[in-house]
Coordinates of C-alpha atoms and ligand atoms in Angstrom, one line a residue:
X27 CA -4.2 7.2 -70.6
X28 CA -1.2 5.2 -69.4
X29 CA -0.4 3.0 -66.5
X30 CA 1.9 3.2 -63.5
X31 CA 5.5 2.2 -64.5
X32 CA 6.9 -0.4 -62.2
X33 CA 10.6 -1.1 -61.8
X34 CA 12.5 -3.6 -59.6
X35 CA 16.0 -3.0 -58.2
X36 CA 17.9 -5.9 -56.7
X37 CA 20.7 -4.7 -54.4
X38 CA 24.0 -6.5 -54.0
X39 CA 24.3 -8.9 -51.0
X40 CA 25.7 -7.3 -47.9
X41 CA 28.6 -8.7 -45.9
X42 CA 26.3 -10.6 -43.5
X43 CA 24.5 -12.3 -46.3
X44 CA 27.7 -13.1 -48.1
X45 CA 29.3 -14.7 -45.0
X46 CA 26.3 -16.8 -44.3
X47 CA 25.1 -19.8 -46.3
X48 CA 22.0 -17.9 -47.4
X49 CA 21.2 -18.5 -51.0
X50 CA 20.0 -16.1 -53.6
X51 CA 16.3 -16.1 -54.1
X52 CA 16.0 -13.4 -56.9
X53 CA 17.4 -14.0 -60.3
X54 CA 17.1 -11.3 -63.0
X55 CA 16.8 -13.1 -66.3
X56 CA 17.0 -10.1 -68.6
X57 CA 16.2 -6.4 -68.1
X58 CA 12.5 -7.0 -67.7
X59 CA 12.1 -10.5 -66.3
X60 CA 13.0 -11.7 -62.8
X61 CA 12.4 -15.1 -61.2
X62 CA 11.7 -15.3 -57.6
X63 CA 12.9 -18.4 -55.7
X64 CA 14.2 -20.1 -58.8
X65 CA 14.8 -23.8 -59.2
X66 CA 18.5 -24.4 -59.8
X67 CA 19.8 -27.0 -62.1
X68 CA 21.8 -28.8 -59.4
X69 CA 18.7 -29.4 -57.4
X70 CA 17.0 -31.4 -60.1
X71 CA 17.9 -34.6 -61.9
X72 CA 16.7 -36.3 -65.0
X73 CA 15.5 -39.8 -65.1
X74 CA 14.1 -41.4 -68.4
X75 CA 13.6 -38.0 -70.0
X76 CA 11.8 -36.4 -67.1
X77 CA 12.9 -33.7 -64.6
X78 CA 12.7 -34.6 -60.9
X79 CA 13.5 -32.6 -57.8
X80 CA 16.0 -33.9 -55.4
X81 CA 14.2 -35.6 -52.5
X82 CA 14.0 -33.7 -49.3
X83 CA 14.4 -30.3 -51.0
X84 CA 12.0 -27.5 -50.1
X85 CA 9.5 -26.8 -52.8
X86 CA 10.6 -23.7 -54.8
X87 CA 8.1 -21.1 -55.8
X88 CA 9.9 -20.4 -59.1
X89 CA 7.6 -17.4 -60.0
X90 CA 8.4 -15.2 -63.0
X91 CA 7.6 -11.5 -62.8
X92 CA 7.7 -9.1 -65.7
X93 CA 8.3 -5.4 -65.0
X94 CA 9.1 -2.3 -67.0
X95 CA 12.7 -2.7 -66.1
X96 CA 14.6 -4.9 -63.7
X97 CA 17.9 -3.5 -62.4
X98 CA 20.4 -6.1 -61.2
X99 CA 23.0 -5.9 -58.6
X100 CA 25.4 -4.1 -60.9
X101 CA 23.1 -1.2 -61.8
X102 CA 24.1 2.3 -60.7
X103 CA 22.0 5.1 -59.4
X104 CA 22.6 7.1 -62.7
X105 CA 21.2 4.1 -64.6
X106 CA 18.1 4.0 -62.4
X107 CA 17.6 7.8 -62.8
X108 CA 18.0 7.6 -66.6
X109 CA 15.5 4.8 -66.9
X110 CA 12.9 6.0 -64.4
X111 CA 12.7 9.8 -63.8
X112 CA 14.6 11.3 -66.7
X113 CA 11.7 10.5 -69.0
X114 CA 9.3 12.4 -66.7
X115 CA 11.2 15.6 -66.8
X116 CA 9.8 16.8 -70.2
X117 CA 6.3 16.1 -69.0
X118 CA 6.9 17.9 -65.8
X119 CA 8.1 21.0 -67.6
X120 CA 4.9 20.8 -69.8
X121 CA 2.7 20.9 -66.7
X122 CA 2.1 17.3 -65.7
X123 CA 2.5 16.0 -62.1
X124 CA 5.0 13.3 -61.6
X125 CA 5.7 10.9 -58.8
X126 CA 8.3 8.2 -58.1
X127 CA 8.2 6.2 -54.9
X128 CA 10.6 3.6 -53.6
X129 CA 8.9 0.7 -51.9
X130 CA 10.5 -2.3 -50.1
X131 CA 11.5 -3.8 -46.8
X132 CA 13.9 -2.1 -44.5
X133 CA 17.5 -2.6 -45.8
X134 CA 16.4 -3.4 -49.4
X135 CA 18.0 -0.2 -50.9
X136 CA 15.2 2.4 -51.0
X137 CA 17.2 5.3 -49.5
X138 CA 20.3 4.3 -51.4
X139 CA 18.3 4.6 -54.6
X140 CA 16.4 7.8 -53.9
X141 CA 18.8 9.7 -51.8
X142 CA 22.2 7.9 -52.0
X143 CA 25.1 9.6 -50.2
X144 CA 27.0 12.8 -51.0
X145 CA 29.6 10.5 -52.8
X146 CA 27.1 8.4 -54.6
X147 CA 23.9 10.6 -55.0
X148 CA 20.6 9.1 -55.9
X149 CA 17.6 9.7 -58.1
X150 CA 16.5 12.9 -56.2
X151 CA 19.8 14.6 -56.8
X152 CA 20.1 13.8 -60.6
X153 CA 16.5 14.7 -61.2
X154 CA 16.7 18.1 -59.5
X155 CA 20.0 18.9 -61.2
X156 CA 18.5 18.1 -64.6
X157 CA 15.5 20.3 -63.8
X158 CA 17.6 23.3 -62.9
X159 CA 19.7 22.8 -66.0
X160 CA 16.7 22.7 -68.3
X161 CA 15.0 25.6 -66.6
X162 CA 18.2 27.7 -67.0
X163 CA 18.3 26.9 -70.7
X164 CA 14.6 28.0 -71.1
X165 CA 14.3 31.0 -68.7
X166 CA 14.7 33.6 -71.4
X167 CA 11.5 32.8 -73.2
X168 CA 9.2 32.0 -70.2
X169 CA 8.9 32.8 -66.6
X170 CA 9.8 29.6 -64.8
X171 CA 10.3 29.2 -61.1
X172 CA 11.5 26.0 -59.4
X173 CA 11.5 25.4 -55.7
X174 CA 11.9 22.3 -53.6
X175 CA 10.7 21.0 -50.2
X176 CA 11.5 18.0 -48.2
X177 CA 9.4 16.6 -45.4
X178 CA 8.8 13.3 -43.5
X179 CA 5.7 11.5 -42.3
X180 CA 6.6 9.8 -39.1
X181 CA 4.1 8.1 -36.9
X182 CA 1.3 9.9 -38.7
X183 CA 2.9 13.3 -38.0
X184 CA 4.5 15.6 -40.6
X185 CA 7.8 17.3 -40.1
X186 CA 9.8 19.7 -42.2
X187 CA 13.2 18.2 -42.9
X188 CA 14.7 21.4 -44.3
X189 CA 13.5 23.8 -41.6
X190 CA 13.3 21.6 -38.5
X191 CA 11.9 22.9 -35.3
X192 CA 12.1 20.3 -32.6
X193 CA 8.8 18.5 -32.2
X194 CA 6.9 20.9 -34.4
X195 CA 4.4 19.1 -36.5
X196 CA 2.9 20.5 -39.7
X197 CA -0.8 20.3 -40.5
X198 CA -2.1 18.6 -43.6
X199 CA -4.9 20.6 -45.2
X200 CA -7.2 20.1 -48.1
X201 CA -7.3 23.2 -50.2
X202 CA -10.1 23.3 -52.8
X203 CA -7.8 24.8 -55.5
X204 CA -4.4 23.3 -54.6
X205 CA -5.4 19.8 -53.4
X206 CA -3.9 18.3 -50.3
X207 CA -1.1 20.5 -49.0
X208 CA 1.3 20.6 -46.0
X209 CA 0.7 23.9 -44.3
X210 CA 3.7 26.2 -43.7
X211 CA 6.2 23.9 -45.4
X212 CA 9.4 25.7 -46.2
X213 CA 10.4 25.9 -49.9
X214 CA 13.9 26.5 -51.1
X215 CA 15.9 27.2 -54.3
X216 CA 19.3 25.6 -54.1
X217 CA 22.1 27.7 -55.8
X218 CA 24.1 24.9 -57.3
X219 CA 24.8 21.1 -57.1
X220 CA 26.9 21.4 -53.9
X221 CA 24.1 23.4 -52.2
X222 CA 21.5 20.8 -53.2
X223 CA 23.7 18.0 -51.9
X224 CA 24.2 19.8 -48.6
X225 CA 20.4 20.3 -48.3
X226 CA 19.7 16.7 -48.9
X227 CA 22.3 15.6 -46.4
X228 CA 20.9 18.1 -43.9
X229 CA 17.4 16.9 -44.5
X230 CA 18.3 13.2 -44.2
X231 CA 20.1 13.8 -40.9
X232 CA 16.9 15.3 -39.6
X233 CA 14.9 12.2 -40.3
X234 CA 13.6 10.3 -37.3
X235 CA 15.7 7.3 -36.8
X236 CA 14.8 4.2 -34.9
X237 CA 16.8 1.0 -34.8
X238 CA 15.0 -2.1 -36.1
X239 CA 16.0 -5.7 -36.4
X240 CA 16.7 -5.5 -40.1
X241 CA 18.9 -2.5 -40.4
X242 CA 19.8 -0.2 -37.5
X243 CA 20.6 2.7 -39.9
X244 CA 17.3 2.7 -41.7
X245 CA 14.7 5.2 -41.0
X246 CA 11.2 4.3 -40.1
X247 CA 9.7 7.4 -41.7
X248 CA 8.4 8.2 -45.2
X249 CA 10.5 10.9 -46.7
X250 CA 8.8 13.1 -49.4
X251 CA 10.9 15.3 -51.6
X252 CA 8.9 17.6 -53.8
X253 CA 9.9 20.0 -56.7
X254 CA 7.3 22.6 -57.7
X255 CA 7.4 24.3 -61.0
X256 CA 5.6 27.5 -61.6
X257 CA 5.3 28.7 -65.2
X258 CA 3.7 32.1 -66.0
X259 CA 2.9 33.2 -69.5
X260 CA 1.9 36.9 -70.0
X261 CA 2.6 36.8 -73.7
X262 CA -1.0 36.5 -74.9
X263 CA -3.1 39.7 -74.7
X264 CA -6.2 37.7 -74.3
X265 CA -5.4 35.6 -71.3
X266 CA -2.8 34.9 -68.6
X267 CA -1.9 31.3 -68.0
X268 CA -0.3 30.0 -64.9
X269 CA 0.8 26.4 -64.6
X270 CA 1.9 24.6 -61.4
X271 CA 3.3 21.1 -61.6
X272 CA 4.6 19.0 -58.8
X273 CA 7.2 16.2 -58.9
X274 CA 7.2 14.0 -55.8
X275 CA 10.1 11.6 -55.1
X276 CA 9.3 9.4 -52.1
X277 CA 11.4 7.2 -50.0
X278 CA 8.9 5.1 -48.1
X279 CA 9.5 3.5 -44.7
X280 CA 10.2 -0.3 -44.6
X281 CA 7.3 -2.3 -45.8
X282 CA 7.9 -5.3 -43.5
X283 CA 5.2 -6.0 -41.0
X284 CA 5.6 -4.0 -37.8
X285 CA 5.5 -7.1 -35.7
X286 CA 8.6 -8.4 -37.6
X287 CA 10.5 -5.2 -37.3
X288 CA 9.8 -4.8 -33.6
X289 CA 9.6 -8.3 -32.5
X290 CA 12.4 -7.8 -29.9
X291 CA 11.2 -4.4 -28.8
X292 CA 8.7 -4.4 -25.9
X293 CA 8.7 -0.6 -25.6
X294 CA 5.1 0.6 -25.9
X295 CA 5.8 3.9 -27.7
X296 CA 7.9 2.1 -30.3
X297 CA 5.2 -0.5 -30.8
X298 CA 2.6 2.3 -31.3
X299 CA 5.0 3.9 -33.9
X300 CA 5.2 0.6 -35.7
X301 CA 1.4 0.3 -35.9
X302 CA 1.1 3.8 -37.3
X303 CA 3.8 3.1 -39.9
X304 CA 1.8 0.0 -40.7
X305 CA -1.3 2.1 -41.0
X306 CA 0.2 4.3 -43.7
X307 CA 1.6 1.5 -45.7
X308 CA -1.5 -0.6 -45.2
X309 CA -3.6 2.3 -46.5
X310 CA -1.2 2.6 -49.4
X311 CA -1.6 -1.1 -50.1
X312 CA -5.4 -0.8 -50.0
X313 CA -5.4 2.2 -52.3
X314 CA -3.1 0.3 -54.8
X315 CA -5.5 -2.7 -54.6
X316 CA -8.6 -0.6 -55.2
X317 CA -6.9 1.4 -58.0
X318 CA -5.6 -1.7 -59.8
X319 CA -9.0 -3.2 -59.8
X320 CA -10.6 -0.1 -61.3
X321 CA -12.6 -0.9 -64.4
X322 CA -13.1 2.2 -66.7
X323 CA -16.5 0.8 -67.8
X324 CA -17.9 0.6 -64.3
X325 CA -18.6 3.1 -61.6
X326 CA -15.3 4.2 -60.0
X327 CA -14.8 2.3 -56.7
X328 CA -14.1 4.1 -53.4
X329 CA -10.4 4.6 -52.9
X330 CA -9.5 4.9 -49.2
X331 CA -7.0 7.8 -49.5
X332 CA -8.3 9.4 -46.2
X333 CA -7.1 6.5 -44.1
X334 CA -3.6 7.9 -43.6
X335 CA -1.6 11.1 -44.1
X336 CA 0.6 9.3 -46.6
X337 CA -2.2 8.3 -48.9
X338 CA -4.0 11.6 -48.5
X339 CA -0.8 13.4 -49.6
X340 CA -0.2 11.0 -52.4
X341 CA -3.7 11.2 -53.6
X342 CA -2.9 13.2 -56.7
X343 CA 0.1 11.0 -57.3
X344 CA -1.8 7.7 -57.2
X345 CA -5.2 8.7 -58.4
X346 CA -4.5 9.1 -62.0
X347 CA -3.5 12.6 -62.9
X348 CA 0.2 12.0 -62.6
X349 CA 3.0 10.2 -64.3
X350 CA 3.8 7.7 -61.6
X351 CA 6.5 5.1 -61.2
X352 CA 7.3 2.7 -58.4
X353 CA 10.8 1.4 -57.7
X354 CA 10.5 -1.9 -55.8
X355 CA 13.7 -2.5 -53.9
X356 CA 14.6 -6.1 -52.9
X357 CA 17.4 -7.9 -51.3
X358 CA 18.6 -11.0 -53.3
X359 CA 19.2 -13.1 -50.2
X360 CA 17.0 -15.9 -48.7
X361 CA 17.3 -14.0 -45.4
X362 CA 14.6 -11.7 -46.8
X363 CA 12.5 -14.4 -48.5
X364 CA 9.1 -13.3 -47.3
X365 CA 9.7 -9.6 -47.7
X366 CA 11.0 -10.0 -51.2
X367 CA 8.1 -12.2 -52.2
X368 CA 5.6 -9.6 -50.7
X369 CA 7.4 -6.7 -52.4
X370 CA 7.4 -8.4 -55.9
X371 CA 3.7 -9.4 -55.5
X372 CA 2.8 -5.8 -54.5
X373 CA 4.8 -4.3 -57.3
X374 CA 3.2 -6.7 -59.8
X375 CA -0.3 -5.6 -58.6
X376 CA 0.7 -1.9 -59.0
X377 CA 1.3 -2.5 -62.7
X378 CA -2.5 -2.6 -63.1
X379 CA -3.0 1.0 -62.0
X380 CA -4.3 3.1 -64.9
X381 CA -3.3 6.8 -65.1
X382 CA -5.5 9.5 -66.6
X383 CA -3.2 12.4 -67.3
X384 CA -4.1 16.1 -67.7
X385 CA -2.1 19.3 -67.6
X386 CA -2.4 21.5 -64.5
X387 CA -3.4 24.6 -66.4
X388 CA -5.3 26.1 -63.5
X389 CA -4.1 29.1 -61.5
X390 CA -2.8 27.3 -58.5
X391 CA -0.8 28.7 -55.7
X392 CA -1.1 32.3 -56.8
X393 CA 0.9 34.6 -54.5
X394 CA -0.2 38.2 -53.8
X395 CA 2.9 39.4 -55.6
X396 CA 1.7 37.6 -58.8
X397 CA -1.8 39.0 -58.4
X398 CA -0.4 42.5 -58.3
X399 CA 1.8 41.8 -61.3
X400 CA -1.1 40.5 -63.3
X401 CA -3.4 43.3 -62.2
X402 CA -0.8 45.9 -63.3
X403 CA -0.5 44.4 -66.7
X404 CA -4.3 44.2 -67.1
X405 CA -4.9 47.7 -65.9
X406 CA -2.4 49.1 -68.4
X407 CA -4.1 47.3 -71.2
X408 CA -7.6 48.4 -70.1
X409 CA -6.3 52.0 -70.0
X410 CA -4.8 51.8 -73.5
X411 CA -8.0 50.4 -74.9
X412 CA -10.2 52.9 -73.2
X413 CA -8.2 55.7 -74.7
X414 CA -8.4 54.1 -78.1
X415 CA -12.1 53.6 -77.7
X416 CA -12.7 57.3 -76.8
X417 CA -10.7 58.5 -79.8
X418 CA -12.7 56.2 -82.1
X419 CA -16.0 57.4 -80.7
X420 CA -15.0 61.0 -81.3
X421 CA -13.9 60.2 -84.9
X422 CA -17.2 58.5 -85.6
X423 CA -19.2 61.4 -84.3
X424 CA -17.1 63.8 -86.5
X425 CA -17.8 61.7 -89.6
X426 CA -21.5 61.5 -88.8
X427 CA -21.8 65.2 -88.5
X428 CA -19.8 65.6 -91.8
X429 CA -22.2 63.3 -93.6
X430 CA -25.2 65.1 -92.2
X431 CA -23.8 68.5 -93.5
X432 CA -23.9 67.3 -97.1
X433 CA -26.8 69.0 -99.1
X434 CA -30.0 66.9 -99.1
X435 CA -31.8 68.8 -101.8
X436 CA -31.4 67.6 -105.4
X437 CA -28.6 69.5 -107.1
X438 CA -29.6 71.5 -110.2
X439 CA -27.3 70.5 -113.0
X440 CA -25.0 73.1 -114.3
X441 CA -22.3 72.7 -117.0
X442 CA -19.9 70.8 -114.8
X443 CA -22.8 69.4 -112.8
X444 CA -22.1 65.7 -113.6
X445 CA -18.4 66.0 -112.6
X446 CA -19.4 67.7 -109.3
X447 CA -22.0 65.0 -108.6
X448 CA -19.4 62.3 -109.2
X449 CA -16.9 64.0 -106.9
X450 CA -19.6 64.3 -104.2
X451 CA -20.5 60.7 -104.7
X452 CA -16.9 59.5 -104.4
X453 CA -16.4 61.6 -101.3
X454 CA -19.5 60.1 -99.8
X455 CA -18.4 56.5 -100.6
X456 CA -15.0 57.2 -99.0
X457 CA -16.6 58.7 -95.9
X458 CA -19.0 55.7 -95.7
X459 CA -16.2 53.1 -96.0
X460 CA -14.1 55.0 -93.4
X461 CA -17.1 55.1 -91.1
X462 CA -17.6 51.3 -91.5
X463 CA -14.0 50.5 -90.8
X464 CA -14.0 52.8 -87.7
X465 CA -17.2 51.2 -86.5
X466 CA -15.6 47.7 -86.9
X467 CA -12.5 48.8 -85.0
X468 CA -14.7 50.3 -82.3
X469 CA -16.6 47.1 -81.9
X470 CA -13.4 45.1 -81.7
X471 CA -12.0 47.5 -79.1
X472 CA -15.2 47.2 -77.0
X473 CA -15.1 43.4 -77.1
X474 CA -11.4 43.4 -76.0
X475 CA -12.3 45.8 -73.2
X476 CA -15.0 43.4 -72.0
X477 CA -12.6 40.5 -72.1
X478 CA -10.0 42.4 -70.2
X479 CA -12.3 43.7 -67.6
X480 CA -10.6 43.0 -64.2
X481 CA -13.6 41.5 -62.6
X482 CA -14.0 39.2 -65.5
X483 CA -10.4 38.2 -65.1
X484 CA -10.9 37.3 -61.5
X485 CA -14.2 35.5 -62.1
X486 CA -12.6 33.4 -64.8
X487 CA -9.7 32.6 -62.6
X488 CA -11.7 31.2 -59.8
X489 CA -14.7 29.6 -61.6
Ligands
ADP529 P1 16.4 1.0 -47.0 O1 16.3 2.5 -47.2 O2 15.5 0.3 -48.0 O3 16.1 0.6 -45.6 P2 19.2 1.4 -47.6 O4 19.1 2.1 -48.9 O5 19.5 2.1 -46.4 O6 17.9 0.5 -47.3 O7 20.2 0.2 -47.9 C1 20.7 -0.6 -46.8 C2 22.2 -0.8 -47.0 O8 22.5 -1.4 -48.3 C3 22.9 0.5 -47.0 O9 24.2 0.4 -46.4 C4 23.2 0.8 -48.5 O10 24.3 1.6 -48.7 C5 23.3 -0.6 -49.1 N1 22.8 -0.6 -50.5 C6 21.5 -0.6 -50.8 N2 21.4 -0.7 -52.2 C7 22.6 -0.8 -52.7 C8 23.2 -0.9 -54.0 N3 22.4 -0.9 -55.1 N4 24.5 -0.9 -54.1 C9 25.3 -0.8 -53.0 N5 24.9 -0.8 -51.8 C10 23.6 -0.7 -51.6
MG530 MG1 15.8 3.9 -45.8

């Protein structure tokens, strides 16, 4: 058991904010505490030992929030990666699902944190590079395979960002073994760091862009980057284990209300787009509320994952069986007062989400190629054991017949009769113990055969 880790990142003020007389409404106190809408010294005065607010000043909220880590304006993407995702990598390699999602209003720094730029790459780049590095170091002992995919959910439609076909939406399906999957999503294996950077840049350029009031460059889509790890272990003669774990790194669309983002846009299609984006984030908010209120002693409440594609796809990332972290991105400026307040309140609520982690030791995502490989290995073992079994059977029969050939009538004692009798007795003892050990081996071989029976293998794989 654990809980969702929640981080807050405050971005530096942009030029527009610096030029204006907007004040800062977010003050990181230390690396875990942040104050929203603080009361500044110069706005209060002391009279007869008491603190008073200057008359005519707006009431400050002055709320303290405590998070797993607060990154101030100086923090770099590497620092965020090291504190947030680096810790998940070992768990991911051990077979646990992991998810990190960036939440916040448009222009608060989500894409900068998750994706960055080719010159200042973000969490996705550092995480993937470290995964490839660790897998390369391990690949001699185990069969490990890492592949990546990148897609966006825009207006409740799913598009492949790495294999874009104009206007072609992908279907979201529920697979009883693999959970919720995007059908026909392309998967890739970048060659090196440069190749990965190019892929991310290409993917990001394919994101659906729409200008909004807050930031004309920001995307209105949810971008989901996933790394899949397949680990196959054929070393044990008794069973074959296949592990599939998934790391999802998600750059969510702006969390501001659609009516705010589109207040100047009267175009119907854009308004519909806004309401759908709202639908996904609203559903995410409802899921987070329901999950945070879950009481392990009571009957689990209904979690409305099905209300949007985003929540359906994030079900296994939110629902418990996953190391999950949220990075809440905020602007420090009073321009974004409401959005920042909403984001911090939302992030504070997400801290209450309990996780219930278990390894994905099931045979997920088996490809025909792997079935054939597994079948070959098993067939060879079955053949070896059948041959051994036949040999043991014939040896046992030979021994039985030798024992039965021994004279049954009492032996008439001659001069060396006692010696002869002892010799016969020793021979019989030897034959008997040999027979027992052969029978034991035979039974062991038979039980191994039963275990390795191919139909048994498939039954155990799918039950
Ligand atoms: P979002 O994805 O949340 O809409 P972006 O990541 O696109 O926001 O950030 C908006 C602008 O602010 C971008 O120009 C980005 O480069 C800049 N920015 C965001 N966070 C930082 C940061 N921590 N340091 C420097 N610039 C940042
Ligand atoms: Mg963005």
